[in-house]
Coordinates of C-alpha atoms and ligand atoms in Angstrom, one line a residue:
M188 CA -7.2 -20.9 -3.2
D189 CA -5.6 -20.8 -6.1
K190 CA -3.5 -18.2 -6.7
Y191 CA -3.4 -15.7 -9.5
Q192 CA -2.0 -16.8 -12.6
H193 CA -2.6 -14.2 -15.3
I194 CA -4.8 -10.8 -13.9
L195 CA -5.8 -8.3 -17.1
V196 CA -6.3 -4.3 -15.9
A197 CA -8.6 -2.6 -18.3
V198 CA -7.2 0.8 -17.8
D199 CA -9.6 3.8 -20.1
F200 CA -6.8 6.8 -20.2
F201 CA -8.7 8.9 -18.0
E202 CA -6.9 10.4 -15.3
K203 CA -6.7 8.6 -12.4
C204 CA -6.3 5.4 -14.2
D205 CA -2.8 5.5 -11.9
A206 CA -3.9 3.6 -9.4
V207 CA -5.8 0.6 -11.5
V208 CA -2.3 0.1 -13.1
K209 CA -0.7 0.3 -10.0
R210 CA -3.3 -2.1 -8.1
A211 CA -3.1 -4.3 -11.0
K212 CA 0.8 -4.2 -11.0
D213 CA 1.1 -4.5 -7.4
V214 CA -1.1 -7.7 -6.9
A215 CA 0.7 -9.3 -10.2
T216 CA 3.9 -9.3 -8.4
N217 CA 2.8 -10.2 -5.5
Y218 CA 1.8 -13.5 -6.6
Q219 CA 4.2 -13.6 -9.7
A220 CA 1.6 -13.3 -12.3
K221 CA 1.4 -12.6 -15.8
L222 CA -0.6 -9.1 -16.9
S223 CA -1.8 -7.8 -19.5
I224 CA -2.8 -4.8 -19.9
I225 CA -6.7 -4.0 -22.5
H226 CA -7.9 -0.5 -23.9
V227 CA -10.9 -0.2 -25.8
V228 CA -12.1 2.4 -28.4
D229 CA -15.1 2.3 -28.6
S230 CA -16.6 0.8 -32.4
L231 CA -18.7 4.0 -33.2
P232 CA -17.8 7.3 -30.5
M233 CA -20.9 9.8 -30.6
I234 CA -21.1 13.1 -29.4
T235 CA -24.4 13.9 -27.9
A236 CA -25.6 17.3 -29.2
G237 CA -27.8 19.9 -27.2
Y238 CA -31.0 19.6 -28.9
G239 CA -30.8 15.6 -29.5
A240 CA -29.3 14.5 -31.8
D241 CA -26.2 11.7 -31.9
I242 CA -23.7 12.5 -33.8
P243 CA -21.3 9.6 -34.6
L244 CA -17.6 10.6 -34.9
N245 CA -16.5 10.1 -38.8
I246 CA -13.9 7.0 -39.5
D247 CA -10.9 10.0 -39.5
L248 CA -11.2 10.6 -36.0
T249 CA -11.8 6.7 -34.9
T250 CA -8.4 6.1 -37.0
E251 CA -6.9 8.5 -34.9
L252 CA -7.9 8.0 -31.8
M253 CA -6.9 3.8 -32.6
A254 CA -3.7 5.3 -33.8
E255 CA -2.9 7.8 -30.1
A256 CA -4.5 4.5 -27.5
K257 CA -1.5 1.9 -29.6
K258 CA 0.5 4.6 -28.4
R259 CA -0.9 4.9 -25.0
L260 CA -1.0 1.6 -25.1
H261 CA 2.4 1.2 -25.9
K262 CA 4.6 3.7 -23.6
L263 CA 2.2 2.2 -20.3
A264 CA 3.6 -1.2 -21.7
V265 CA 7.1 -0.1 -21.7
E266 CA 6.4 1.2 -17.9
L267 CA 5.2 -1.9 -16.4
S268 CA 7.4 -4.2 -18.1
V269 CA 5.1 -6.2 -20.1
S270 CA 5.5 -7.7 -23.4
E271 CA 3.4 -7.0 -26.3
D272 CA 2.5 -9.5 -27.3
N273 CA 0.1 -9.0 -24.2
V274 CA -1.5 -6.3 -24.9
W275 CA -4.3 -5.9 -26.2
L276 CA -6.1 -2.3 -28.4
E277 CA -9.5 -3.1 -28.8
M278 CA -13.2 -1.8 -31.0
G279 CA -16.1 -1.3 -29.4
S280 CA -17.7 -1.8 -26.8
P281 CA -15.4 -1.9 -23.1
K282 CA -17.7 -4.2 -21.6
T283 CA -18.0 -6.8 -24.1
E284 CA -14.1 -6.7 -24.9
I285 CA -12.6 -6.8 -22.3
V286 CA -14.5 -9.9 -21.3
R287 CA -13.8 -12.0 -24.1
V288 CA -10.4 -11.5 -24.4
A289 CA -9.9 -12.2 -20.6
E290 CA -11.9 -15.7 -21.4
E291 CA -9.9 -16.5 -24.8
N292 CA -7.3 -15.6 -22.6
K293 CA -7.7 -17.2 -19.8
V294 CA -7.5 -14.5 -17.3
D295 CA -8.4 -15.4 -13.4
L296 CA -8.9 -11.9 -12.4
I297 CA -8.8 -8.3 -14.3
V298 CA -8.9 -5.5 -12.3
V299 CA -10.9 -2.3 -13.7
G300 CA -11.7 0.8 -11.2
S301 CA -14.0 1.6 -9.7
H302 CA -16.1 4.3 -12.1
G303 CA -14.3 6.2 -15.3
R304 CA -15.6 9.4 -17.4
H305 CA -19.4 8.4 -16.0
G306 CA -17.9 9.8 -12.3
L307 CA -19.4 8.8 -9.3
A308 CA -22.7 9.8 -10.3
L309 CA -22.9 6.0 -11.0
L310 CA -21.4 4.3 -7.9
L311 CA -19.9 1.5 -9.7
G312 CA -18.3 2.4 -13.2
S313 CA -21.1 1.1 -16.0
T314 CA -18.1 -1.0 -16.9
A315 CA -17.0 -2.1 -13.7
N316 CA -21.0 -3.6 -13.6
G317 CA -20.4 -4.8 -16.6
V318 CA -17.3 -6.5 -16.1
L319 CA -18.5 -8.1 -13.1
H320 CA -21.9 -9.0 -14.1
H321 CA -20.5 -10.9 -17.4
T322 CA -17.1 -12.4 -16.5
R323 CA -16.4 -16.2 -14.9
C324 CA -13.7 -14.9 -13.4
D325 CA -12.8 -12.4 -10.2
V326 CA -12.9 -8.7 -10.7
L327 CA -11.0 -6.4 -8.9
A328 CA -13.0 -2.7 -9.0
V329 CA -10.0 -1.0 -7.2
R330 CA -12.1 3.0 -5.8
L331 CA -11.4 5.6 -7.2
Q332 CA -12.0 8.6 -4.5
D333 CA -13.3 11.9 -6.6
D334 CA -11.9 15.5 -5.0
Ligands
AMP1115 P1 -16.0 3.7 -16.1 O1 -18.2 3.0 -16.7 O2 -16.2 4.2 -17.7 O3 -17.2 4.3 -15.2 O4 -15.0 2.7 -16.1 C1 -14.7 1.4 -15.1 C2 -13.8 1.0 -14.9 O5 -13.5 0.5 -16.4 C3 -12.1 2.4 -15.9 O6 -11.7 2.8 -14.9 C4 -11.2 1.5 -16.5 O7 -11.3 0.4 -16.1 C5 -12.3 0.8 -17.1 N1 -12.6 1.1 -18.2 C6 -13.7 2.1 -18.7 N2 -13.5 2.2 -20.3 C7 -12.6 1.7 -20.9 C8 -12.1 1.1 -21.7 N3 -12.7 2.1 -23.2 N4 -11.1 0.2 -21.8 C9 -10.7 0.3 -21.2 N5 -11.1 0.1 -20.0 C10 -11.5 1.1 -19.9

């Protein structure tokens, strides 16, 4: 089997994402592969109100989320010695953006957590599942344990 050359790690910045990042870094080091990082800010984040209405968050909040995500991504890139050229901050559907960036940049392995904000209720989180079913490259789902 060919060696992996370009690995993309999908980071949601939830508390367990460190394990995903660490595994991606280890695999990249072992294969001497390029490591890239992606974070996707949902384009229309929603607050689901108890009385049944879905309220879109306002545009200022979306801008703030992008700014905060940019800072966190920059910090992570420095920690991992990943150049800014290999850091993607996108807006939209996480699954769709991860698959698109991977395809456009000849990524041959995507690393995701087995779940994130959706918890273990879904054995394989919806993003991990969506990426697995829509990309043509290999996907490594790092199993995250709930406490
Ligand atoms: P989830 O679908 O929320 O259970 O997340 C599963 C995994 O998908 C996470 O551990 C991350 O690796 C990845 N992921 C989820 N949401 C995002 C996001 N907004 N940006 C980048 N990666 C994400």
